[in-house]
mmCIF file with all atom_site columns, C-alpha atoms in Angstrom:
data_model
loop_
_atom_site.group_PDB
_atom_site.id
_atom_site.type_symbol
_atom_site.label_atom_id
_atom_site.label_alt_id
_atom_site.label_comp_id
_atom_site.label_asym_id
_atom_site.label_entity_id
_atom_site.label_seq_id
_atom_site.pdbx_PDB_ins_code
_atom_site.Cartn_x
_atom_site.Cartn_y
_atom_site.Cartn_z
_atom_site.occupancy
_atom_site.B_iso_or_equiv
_atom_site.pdbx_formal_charge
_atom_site.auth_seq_id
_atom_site.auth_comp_id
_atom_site.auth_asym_id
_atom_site.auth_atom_id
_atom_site.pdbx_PDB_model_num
ATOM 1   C CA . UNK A 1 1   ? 96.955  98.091  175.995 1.00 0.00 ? 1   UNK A CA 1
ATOM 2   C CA . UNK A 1 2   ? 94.086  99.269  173.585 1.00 0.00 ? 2   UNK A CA 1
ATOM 3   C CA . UNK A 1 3   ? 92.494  95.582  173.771 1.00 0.00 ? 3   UNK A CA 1
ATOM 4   C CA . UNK A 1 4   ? 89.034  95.811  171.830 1.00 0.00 ? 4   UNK A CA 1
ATOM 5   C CA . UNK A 1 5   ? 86.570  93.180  172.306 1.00 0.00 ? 5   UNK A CA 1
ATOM 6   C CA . UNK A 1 6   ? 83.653  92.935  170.302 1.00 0.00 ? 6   UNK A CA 1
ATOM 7   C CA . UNK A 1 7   ? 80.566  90.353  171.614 1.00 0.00 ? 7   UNK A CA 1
ATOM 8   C CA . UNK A 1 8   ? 77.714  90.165  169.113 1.00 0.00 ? 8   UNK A CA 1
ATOM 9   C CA . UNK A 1 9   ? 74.656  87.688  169.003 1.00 0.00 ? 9   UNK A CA 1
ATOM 10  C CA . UNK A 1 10  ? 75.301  85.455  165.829 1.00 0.00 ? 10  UNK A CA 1
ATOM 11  C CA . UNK A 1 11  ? 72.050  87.257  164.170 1.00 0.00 ? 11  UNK A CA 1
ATOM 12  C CA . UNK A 1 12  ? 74.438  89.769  163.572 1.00 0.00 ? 12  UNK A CA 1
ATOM 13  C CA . UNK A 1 13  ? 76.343  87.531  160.958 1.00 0.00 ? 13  UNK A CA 1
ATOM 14  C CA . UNK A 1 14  ? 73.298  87.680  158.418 1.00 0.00 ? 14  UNK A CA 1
ATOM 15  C CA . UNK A 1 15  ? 73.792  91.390  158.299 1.00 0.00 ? 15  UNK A CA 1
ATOM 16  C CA . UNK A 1 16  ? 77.554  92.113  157.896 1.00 0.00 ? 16  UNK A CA 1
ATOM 17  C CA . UNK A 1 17  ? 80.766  90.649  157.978 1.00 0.00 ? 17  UNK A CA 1
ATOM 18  C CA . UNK A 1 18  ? 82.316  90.786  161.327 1.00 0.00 ? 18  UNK A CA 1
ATOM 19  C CA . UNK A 1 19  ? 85.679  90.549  160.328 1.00 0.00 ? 19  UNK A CA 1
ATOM 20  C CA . UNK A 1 20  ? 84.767  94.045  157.750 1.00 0.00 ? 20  UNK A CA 1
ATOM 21  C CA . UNK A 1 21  ? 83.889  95.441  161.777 1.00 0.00 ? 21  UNK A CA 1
ATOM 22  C CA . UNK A 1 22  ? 86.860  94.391  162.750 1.00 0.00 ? 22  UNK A CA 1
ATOM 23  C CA . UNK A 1 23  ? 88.852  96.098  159.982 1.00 0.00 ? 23  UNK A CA 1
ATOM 24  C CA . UNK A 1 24  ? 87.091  99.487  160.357 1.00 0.00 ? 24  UNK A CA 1
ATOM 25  C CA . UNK A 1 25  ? 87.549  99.736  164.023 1.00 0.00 ? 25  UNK A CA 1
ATOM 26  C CA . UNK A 1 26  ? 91.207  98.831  163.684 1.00 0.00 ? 26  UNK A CA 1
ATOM 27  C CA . UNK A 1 27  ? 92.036  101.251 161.326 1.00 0.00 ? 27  UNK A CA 1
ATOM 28  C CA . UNK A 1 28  ? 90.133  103.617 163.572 1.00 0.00 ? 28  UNK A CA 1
ATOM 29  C CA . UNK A 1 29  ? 92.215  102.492 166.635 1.00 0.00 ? 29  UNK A CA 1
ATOM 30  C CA . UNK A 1 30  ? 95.500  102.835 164.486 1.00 0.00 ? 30  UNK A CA 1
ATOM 31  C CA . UNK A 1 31  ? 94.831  106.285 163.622 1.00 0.00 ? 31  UNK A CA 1
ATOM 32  C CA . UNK A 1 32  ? 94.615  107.755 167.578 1.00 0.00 ? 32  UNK A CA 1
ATOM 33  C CA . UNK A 1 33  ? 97.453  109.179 168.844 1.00 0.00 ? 33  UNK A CA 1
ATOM 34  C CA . UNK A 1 34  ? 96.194  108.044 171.949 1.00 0.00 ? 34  UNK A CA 1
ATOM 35  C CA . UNK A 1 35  ? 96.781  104.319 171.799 1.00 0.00 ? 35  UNK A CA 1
ATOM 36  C CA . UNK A 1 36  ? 100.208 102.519 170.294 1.00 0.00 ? 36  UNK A CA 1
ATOM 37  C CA . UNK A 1 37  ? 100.188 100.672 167.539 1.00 0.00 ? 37  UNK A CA 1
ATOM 38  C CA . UNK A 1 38  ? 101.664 97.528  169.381 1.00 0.00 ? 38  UNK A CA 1
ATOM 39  C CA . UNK A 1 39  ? 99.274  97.336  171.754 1.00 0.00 ? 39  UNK A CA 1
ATOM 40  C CA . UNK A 1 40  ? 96.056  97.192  170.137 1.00 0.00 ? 40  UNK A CA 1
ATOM 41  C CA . UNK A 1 41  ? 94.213  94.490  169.912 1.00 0.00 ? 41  UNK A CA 1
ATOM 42  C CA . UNK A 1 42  ? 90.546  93.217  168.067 1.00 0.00 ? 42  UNK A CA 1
ATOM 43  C CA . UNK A 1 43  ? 88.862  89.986  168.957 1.00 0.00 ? 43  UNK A CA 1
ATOM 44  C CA . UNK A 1 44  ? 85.603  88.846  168.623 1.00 0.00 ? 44  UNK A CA 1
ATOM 45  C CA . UNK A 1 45  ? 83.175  86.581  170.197 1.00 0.00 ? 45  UNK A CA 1
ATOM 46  C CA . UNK A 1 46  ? 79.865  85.575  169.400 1.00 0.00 ? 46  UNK A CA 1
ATOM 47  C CA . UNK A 1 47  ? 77.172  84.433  171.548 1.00 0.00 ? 47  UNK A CA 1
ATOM 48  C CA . UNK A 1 48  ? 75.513  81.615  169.842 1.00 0.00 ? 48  UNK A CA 1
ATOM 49  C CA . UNK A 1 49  ? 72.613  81.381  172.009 1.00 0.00 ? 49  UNK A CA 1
ATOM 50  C CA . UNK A 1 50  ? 71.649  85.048  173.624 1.00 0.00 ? 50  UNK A CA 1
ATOM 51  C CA . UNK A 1 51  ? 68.316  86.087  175.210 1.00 0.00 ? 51  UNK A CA 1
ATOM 52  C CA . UNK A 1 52  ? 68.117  89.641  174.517 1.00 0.00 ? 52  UNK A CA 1
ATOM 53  C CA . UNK A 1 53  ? 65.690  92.341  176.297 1.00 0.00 ? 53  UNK A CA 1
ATOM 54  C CA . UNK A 1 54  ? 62.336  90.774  175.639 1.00 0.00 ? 54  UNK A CA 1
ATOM 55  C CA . UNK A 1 55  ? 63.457  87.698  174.201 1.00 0.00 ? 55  UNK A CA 1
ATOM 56  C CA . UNK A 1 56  ? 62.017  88.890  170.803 1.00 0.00 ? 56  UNK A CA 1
ATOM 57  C CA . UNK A 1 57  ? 63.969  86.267  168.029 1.00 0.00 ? 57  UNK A CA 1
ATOM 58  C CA . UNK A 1 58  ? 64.982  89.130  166.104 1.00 0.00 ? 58  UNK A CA 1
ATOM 59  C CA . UNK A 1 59  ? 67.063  91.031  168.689 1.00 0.00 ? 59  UNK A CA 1
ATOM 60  C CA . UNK A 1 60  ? 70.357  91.186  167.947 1.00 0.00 ? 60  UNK A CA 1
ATOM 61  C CA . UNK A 1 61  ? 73.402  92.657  169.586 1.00 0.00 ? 61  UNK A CA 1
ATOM 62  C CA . UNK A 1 62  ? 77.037  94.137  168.900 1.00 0.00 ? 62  UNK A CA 1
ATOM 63  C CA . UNK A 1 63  ? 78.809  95.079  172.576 1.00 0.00 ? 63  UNK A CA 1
ATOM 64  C CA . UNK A 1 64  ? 82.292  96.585  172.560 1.00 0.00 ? 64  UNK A CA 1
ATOM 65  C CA . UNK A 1 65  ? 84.100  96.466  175.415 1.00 0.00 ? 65  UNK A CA 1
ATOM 66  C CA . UNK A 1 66  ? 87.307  98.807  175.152 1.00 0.00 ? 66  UNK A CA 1
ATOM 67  C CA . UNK A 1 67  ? 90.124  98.230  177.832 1.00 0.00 ? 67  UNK A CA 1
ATOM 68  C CA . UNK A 1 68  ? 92.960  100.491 177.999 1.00 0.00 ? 68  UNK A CA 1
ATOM 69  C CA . UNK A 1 69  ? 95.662  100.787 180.622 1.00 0.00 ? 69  UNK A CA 1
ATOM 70  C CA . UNK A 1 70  ? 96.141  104.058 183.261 1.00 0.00 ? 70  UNK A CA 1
ATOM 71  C CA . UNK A 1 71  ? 97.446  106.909 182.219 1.00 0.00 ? 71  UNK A CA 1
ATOM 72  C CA . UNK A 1 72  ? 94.901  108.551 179.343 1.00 0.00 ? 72  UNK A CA 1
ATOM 73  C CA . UNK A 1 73  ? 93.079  111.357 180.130 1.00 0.00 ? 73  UNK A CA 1
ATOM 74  C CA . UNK A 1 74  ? 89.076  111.150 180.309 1.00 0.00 ? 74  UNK A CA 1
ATOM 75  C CA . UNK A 1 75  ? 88.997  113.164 177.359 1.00 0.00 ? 75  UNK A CA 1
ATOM 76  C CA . UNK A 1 76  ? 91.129  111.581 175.772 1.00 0.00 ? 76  UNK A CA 1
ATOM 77  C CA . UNK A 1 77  ? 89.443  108.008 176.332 1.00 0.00 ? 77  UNK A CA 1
ATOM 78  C CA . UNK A 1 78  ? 86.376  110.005 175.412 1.00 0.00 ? 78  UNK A CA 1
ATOM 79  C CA . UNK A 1 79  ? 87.330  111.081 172.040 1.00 0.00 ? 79  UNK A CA 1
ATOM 80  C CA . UNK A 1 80  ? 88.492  107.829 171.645 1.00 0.00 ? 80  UNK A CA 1
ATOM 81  C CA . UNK A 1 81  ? 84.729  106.280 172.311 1.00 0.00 ? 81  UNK A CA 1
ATOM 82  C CA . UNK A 1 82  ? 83.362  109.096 170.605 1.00 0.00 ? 82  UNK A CA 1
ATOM 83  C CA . UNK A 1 83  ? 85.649  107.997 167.352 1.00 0.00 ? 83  UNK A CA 1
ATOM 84  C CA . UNK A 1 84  ? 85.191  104.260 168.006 1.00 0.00 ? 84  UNK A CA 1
ATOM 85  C CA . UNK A 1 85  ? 81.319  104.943 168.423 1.00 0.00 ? 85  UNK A CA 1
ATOM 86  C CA . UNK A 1 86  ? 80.593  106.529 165.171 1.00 0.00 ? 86  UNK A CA 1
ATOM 87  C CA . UNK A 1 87  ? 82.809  103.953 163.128 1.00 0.00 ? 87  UNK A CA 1
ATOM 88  C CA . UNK A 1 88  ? 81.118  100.975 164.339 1.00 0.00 ? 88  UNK A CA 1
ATOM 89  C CA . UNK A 1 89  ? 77.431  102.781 163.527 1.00 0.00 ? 89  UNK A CA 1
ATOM 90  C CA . UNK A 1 90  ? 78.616  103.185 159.951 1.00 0.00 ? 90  UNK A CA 1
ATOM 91  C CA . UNK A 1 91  ? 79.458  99.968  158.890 1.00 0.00 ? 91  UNK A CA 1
ATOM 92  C CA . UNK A 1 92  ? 76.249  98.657  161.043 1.00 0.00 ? 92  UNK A CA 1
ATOM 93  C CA . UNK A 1 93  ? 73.913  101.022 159.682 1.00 0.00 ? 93  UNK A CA 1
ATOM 94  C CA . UNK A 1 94  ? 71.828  98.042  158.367 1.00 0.00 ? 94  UNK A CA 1
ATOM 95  C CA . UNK A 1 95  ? 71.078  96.505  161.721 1.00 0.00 ? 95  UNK A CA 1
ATOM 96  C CA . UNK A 1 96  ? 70.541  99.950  163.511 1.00 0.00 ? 96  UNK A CA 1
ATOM 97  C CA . UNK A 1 97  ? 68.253  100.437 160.773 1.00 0.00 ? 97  UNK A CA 1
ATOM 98  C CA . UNK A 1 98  ? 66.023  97.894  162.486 1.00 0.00 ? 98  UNK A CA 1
ATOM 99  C CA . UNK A 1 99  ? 64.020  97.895  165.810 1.00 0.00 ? 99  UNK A CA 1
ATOM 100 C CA . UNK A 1 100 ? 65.547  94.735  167.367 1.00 0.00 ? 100 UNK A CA 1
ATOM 101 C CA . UNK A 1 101 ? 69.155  95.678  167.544 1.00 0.00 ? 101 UNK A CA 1
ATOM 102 C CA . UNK A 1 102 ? 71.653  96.967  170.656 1.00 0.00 ? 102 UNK A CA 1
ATOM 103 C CA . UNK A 1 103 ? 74.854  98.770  169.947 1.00 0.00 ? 103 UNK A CA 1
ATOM 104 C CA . UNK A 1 104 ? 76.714  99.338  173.088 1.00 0.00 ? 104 UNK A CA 1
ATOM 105 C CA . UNK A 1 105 ? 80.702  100.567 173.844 1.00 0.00 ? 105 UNK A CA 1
ATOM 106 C CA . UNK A 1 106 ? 82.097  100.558 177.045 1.00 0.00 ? 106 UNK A CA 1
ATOM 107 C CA . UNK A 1 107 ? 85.961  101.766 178.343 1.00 0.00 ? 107 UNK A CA 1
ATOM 108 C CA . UNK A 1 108 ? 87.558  100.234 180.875 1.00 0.00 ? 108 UNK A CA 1
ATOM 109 C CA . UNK A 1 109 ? 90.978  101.327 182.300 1.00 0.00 ? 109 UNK A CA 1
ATOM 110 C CA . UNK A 1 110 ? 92.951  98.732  183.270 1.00 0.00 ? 110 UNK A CA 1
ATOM 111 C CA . UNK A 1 111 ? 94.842  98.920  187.003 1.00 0.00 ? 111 UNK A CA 1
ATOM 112 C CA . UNK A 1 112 ? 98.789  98.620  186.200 1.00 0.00 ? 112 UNK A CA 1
ATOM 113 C CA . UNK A 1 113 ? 98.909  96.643  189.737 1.00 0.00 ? 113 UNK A CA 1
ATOM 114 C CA . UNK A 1 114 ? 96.937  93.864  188.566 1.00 0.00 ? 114 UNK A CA 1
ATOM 115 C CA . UNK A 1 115 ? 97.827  93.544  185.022 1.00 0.00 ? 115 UNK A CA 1
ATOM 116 C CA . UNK A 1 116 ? 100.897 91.023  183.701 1.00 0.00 ? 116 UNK A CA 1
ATOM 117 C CA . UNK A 1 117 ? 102.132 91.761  180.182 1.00 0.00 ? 117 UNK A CA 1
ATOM 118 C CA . UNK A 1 118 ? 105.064 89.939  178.017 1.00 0.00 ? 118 UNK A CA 1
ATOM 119 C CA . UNK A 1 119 ? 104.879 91.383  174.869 1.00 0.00 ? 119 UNK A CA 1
ATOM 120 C CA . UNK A 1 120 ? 107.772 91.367  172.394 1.00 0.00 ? 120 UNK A CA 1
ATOM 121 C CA . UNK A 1 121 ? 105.223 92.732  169.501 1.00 0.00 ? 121 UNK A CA 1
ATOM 122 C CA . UNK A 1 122 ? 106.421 96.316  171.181 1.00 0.00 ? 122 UNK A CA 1
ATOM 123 C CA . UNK A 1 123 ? 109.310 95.315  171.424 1.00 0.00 ? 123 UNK A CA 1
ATOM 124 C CA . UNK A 1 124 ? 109.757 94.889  167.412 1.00 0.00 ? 124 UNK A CA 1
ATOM 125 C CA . UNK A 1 125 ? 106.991 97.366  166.360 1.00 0.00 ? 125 UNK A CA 1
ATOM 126 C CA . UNK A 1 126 ? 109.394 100.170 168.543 1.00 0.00 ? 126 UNK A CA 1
ATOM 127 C CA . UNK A 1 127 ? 112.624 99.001  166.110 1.00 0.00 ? 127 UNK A CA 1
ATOM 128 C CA . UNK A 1 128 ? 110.648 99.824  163.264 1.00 0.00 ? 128 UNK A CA 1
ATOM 129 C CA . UNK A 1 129 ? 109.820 102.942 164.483 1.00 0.00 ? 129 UNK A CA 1
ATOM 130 C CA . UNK A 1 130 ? 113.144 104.564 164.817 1.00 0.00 ? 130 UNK A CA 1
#
């Protein structure tokens, strides 16, 4: 359960293409050992009306909120961030190239007592595999 959500403040939109955001930190996601391919997930959600730090109209925001289930390592989830991190600053180099713009990631583990899954994706993305 890699599940990647991605909030941003529709300002956002004028600068890049969300779903080009989307594609990079996929790829990204795809490429760690740490996560399987069947779980991940990218979804996005904007904010069409945000008041952000001092309300300045030119603040804009991208928040990524990672949740994984148990199991991973700190360091592992770390590199992960760390890898994460560094592909969403390239691709929004433009905005962070501006004064009035928040770039924030944040890992969650999920608790395996409180979280319901039916997912036949792993169950044919695990046929493929073998």
């Amino acid at each position: 359960m890699p599940h990647l959500t991605i909030e941003y403040s529709s300002a956002v939109e004028q600068y890049i293409d969300i779903a080009d955001l989307c594609r990079a930190l996929h790829a990204v996601m795809v490429e760690m050992p740490v996560f399987p391919t069947a779980g991940i997930r990218v979804r996005t959600y904007v904010a069409e009306h945000a008041i952000i730090a001092d309300g300045h109209p030119d603040n804009a925001f991208v928040a990524l909120g990672l949740r994984v289930g148990a199991g991973r390592t700190s360091d592992s989830l770390r590199a992960a961030g760390d890898d994460l991190f560094a592909a969403a600053q390239k691709v929004l180099a433009e905005p962070l190239s501006k004064p009035h713009f928040a770039l924030s990631l944040d890992i969650r583990i999920s608790d395996p007592s409180l979280s319901w899954k039916d997912t036949p994706i792993h169950t044919r993305l695990s046929a493929k595999e073998t």
